Amino acid sequence: EAQVTQNPRYLITVTGKKLTVTCSQNMNHEYMSWYRQDPGLGLRQIYYSMNVEVTDKGDVPEGYKVSRKEKRNFPLILESPSPNQTSLYFCASRGQGEETQYFGPGTRLLVL
Amino acid sequence: GQSLEQPSEVTAVEGAIVQINCTYQTSGFYGLSWYQQHDGGAPTFLSYNALDGLEETGRFSSFLSRSDSYGYLLLQELQMKDSASYFCALNTGFQKLVFGTGTRLLVSP
């Protein structure tokens, strides 16, 4: 089954404790992205990747890092999380030449 | 930068037709996409307009007018399961997407 998976689905952590949210897709897609969703603000793009080792900043990259060492994986790293990073995070992927963007199930993060 | 405006909420009854508008400001883009998101769920792709005009996919249609910086999503024969949030999004390059703040559609019996 074609899908985008994220782990963990829920996470409670404390300020400053490094964390990684994993994202994996099984569709051999070139393009991948991370978004955060906050009430009243819609989805905002954090980082995106156009292929292995090719990443770029989205609209809200501050406080986040990403890497794309393999085509299928695109982890999101919060080196020193802060309460303002409490949000719902979505990973997404899209094949080259396609318009359909496939979203993962989301990761709900609470930073205390 | 880019910005997109959508109504925050729209209500309609089952069987009706509803139009969700999206106006945008941008210096350039490749196309306008529409996504549906049910409460607690992930966004799912509905439609994409690269060119001006109407794109039809079953009960859903989407329209784009580049000269008016305007697009809309049209939902026909509304069903209760269509109650969800709907987002328009500008494709500004490769994987660069800018989303609107979303429109919550409430369908009543």
PDB file of C-alpha atoms in Angstrom, chain B residues 25-98:
ATOM      1  CA  GLN B  25      -1.353  37.438  -3.935  1.00  0.00           C
ATOM      2  CA  THR B  26       1.849  36.181  -5.494  1.00  0.00           C
ATOM      3  CA  SER B  27       4.565  37.242  -7.871  1.00  0.00           C
ATOM      4  CA  GLY B  28       4.405  33.942  -9.713  1.00  0.00           C
ATOM      5  CA  PHE B  29       3.209  30.394  -9.363  1.00  0.00           C
ATOM      6  CA  TYR B  30       2.763  27.167 -11.266  1.00  0.00           C
ATOM      7  CA  GLY B  31      -0.713  26.247 -10.143  1.00  0.00           C
ATOM      8  CA  LEU B  32      -3.377  26.166  -7.439  1.00  0.00           C
ATOM      9  CA  SER B  33      -4.174  23.009  -5.478  1.00  0.00           C
ATOM     10  CA  TRP B  34      -7.044  22.066  -3.190  1.00  0.00           C
ATOM     11  CA  TYR B  35      -6.894  19.747  -0.182  1.00  0.00           C
ATOM     12  CA  GLN B  36      -9.495  18.300   2.151  1.00  0.00           C
ATOM     13  CA  GLN B  37      -8.849  17.594   5.810  1.00  0.00           C
ATOM     14  CA  HIS B  38     -11.241  15.894   8.197  1.00  0.00           C
ATOM     15  CA  ASP B  39     -10.912  16.564  11.911  1.00  0.00           C
ATOM     16  CA  GLY B  40      -7.998  14.562  13.291  1.00  0.00           C
ATOM     17  CA  GLY B  41      -6.905  13.462   9.837  1.00  0.00           C
ATOM     18  CA  ALA B  42      -4.255  14.283   7.284  1.00  0.00           C
ATOM     19  CA  PRO B  43      -4.842  16.547   4.292  1.00  0.00           C
ATOM     20  CA  THR B  44      -5.791  14.699   1.117  1.00  0.00           C
ATOM     21  CA  PHE B  45      -5.327  16.036  -2.384  1.00  0.00           C
ATOM     22  CA  LEU B  46      -8.496  16.983  -4.284  1.00  0.00           C
ATOM     23  CA  SER B  47      -7.629  18.968  -7.369  1.00  0.00           C
ATOM     24  CA  TYR B  48      -5.031  21.023  -9.206  1.00  0.00           C
ATOM     25  CA  ASN B  49      -5.331  23.852 -11.735  1.00  0.00           C
ATOM     26  CA  ALA B  50      -2.273  24.786 -13.734  1.00  0.00           C
ATOM     27  CA  LEU B  51      -4.243  26.696 -16.350  1.00  0.00           C
ATOM     28  CA  ASP B  52      -7.230  28.999 -16.211  1.00  0.00           C
ATOM     29  CA  GLY B  53     -10.584  27.293 -16.332  1.00  0.00           C
ATOM     30  CA  LEU B  54     -12.517  24.509 -14.722  1.00  0.00           C
ATOM     31  CA  GLU B  55     -11.205  21.076 -13.708  1.00  0.00           C
ATOM     32  CA  GLU B  56     -13.848  18.481 -12.858  1.00  0.00           C
ATOM     33  CA  THR B  57     -13.339  15.375 -10.735  1.00  0.00           C
ATOM     34  CA  GLY B  58     -16.619  13.678  -9.886  1.00  0.00           C
ATOM     35  CA  ARG B  59     -18.650  15.834  -7.492  1.00  0.00           C
ATOM     36  CA  PHE B  60     -15.732  18.241  -7.060  1.00  0.00           C
ATOM     37  CA  SER B  61     -14.657  20.940  -9.506  1.00  0.00           C
ATOM     38  CA  SER B  62     -11.973  23.575  -9.206  1.00  0.00           C
ATOM     39  CA  PHE B  63     -11.577  26.823 -11.091  1.00  0.00           C
ATOM     40  CA  LEU B  64      -8.692  29.210 -11.611  1.00  0.00           C
ATOM     41  CA  SER B  65      -8.518  32.720 -13.042  1.00  0.00           C
ATOM     42  CA  ARG B  66      -4.965  34.050 -13.086  1.00  0.00           C
ATOM     43  CA  SER B  67      -6.064  37.490 -14.293  1.00  0.00           C
ATOM     44  CA  ASP B  68      -8.344  37.842 -11.244  1.00  0.00           C
ATOM     45  CA  SER B  69      -5.952  36.125  -8.784  1.00  0.00           C
ATOM     46  CA  TYR B  70      -8.865  33.952  -7.804  1.00  0.00           C
ATOM     47  CA  GLY B  71      -9.877  30.357  -7.625  1.00  0.00           C
ATOM     48  CA  TYR B  72     -12.671  28.308  -6.156  1.00  0.00           C
ATOM     49  CA  LEU B  73     -13.631  24.776  -5.238  1.00  0.00           C
ATOM     50  CA  LEU B  74     -17.155  23.704  -6.123  1.00  0.00           C
ATOM     51  CA  LEU B  75     -18.754  20.803  -4.301  1.00  0.00           C
ATOM     52  CA  GLN B  76     -21.970  19.374  -5.720  1.00  0.00           C
ATOM     53  CA  GLU B  77     -24.548  17.007  -4.241  1.00  0.00           C
ATOM     54  CA  LEU B  78     -23.197  17.653  -0.790  1.00  0.00           C
ATOM     55  CA  GLN B  79     -23.011  14.741   1.617  1.00  0.00           C
ATOM     56  CA  MET B  80     -22.529  14.716   5.376  1.00  0.00           C
ATOM     57  CA  LYS B  81     -19.074  13.219   4.871  1.00  0.00           C
ATOM     58  CA  ASP B  82     -18.030  16.394   3.030  1.00  0.00           C
ATOM     59  CA  SER B  83     -17.975  18.216   6.378  1.00  0.00           C
ATOM     60  CA  ALA B  84     -14.278  19.009   6.673  1.00  0.00           C
ATOM     61  CA  SER B  85     -11.745  21.789   6.237  1.00  0.00           C
ATOM     62  CA  TYR B  86     -10.678  22.749   2.733  1.00  0.00           C
ATOM     63  CA  PHE B  87      -7.391  24.417   1.887  1.00  0.00           C
ATOM     64  CA  CYS B  88      -6.190  26.093  -1.262  1.00  0.00           C
ATOM     65  CA  ALA B  89      -2.445  26.107  -1.877  1.00  0.00           C
ATOM     66  CA  LEU B  90      -0.154  27.859  -4.329  1.00  0.00           C
ATOM     67  CA  ASN B  91       2.527  25.770  -6.030  1.00  0.00           C
ATOM     68  CA  THR B  92       5.340  28.276  -6.273  1.00  0.00           C
ATOM     69  CA  GLY B  93       8.068  25.941  -7.432  1.00  0.00           C
ATOM     70  CA  PHE B  94       8.940  22.230  -7.306  1.00  0.00           C
ATOM     71  CA  GLN B  95       7.962  21.230  -3.789  1.00  0.00           C
ATOM     72  CA  LYS B  96       7.284  24.763  -2.528  1.00  0.00           C
ATOM     73  CA  LEU B  97       3.671  25.026  -1.394  1.00  0.00           C
ATOM     74  CA  VAL B  98       1.976  27.929   0.384  1.00  0.00           C
TER      75      VAL B  98
END
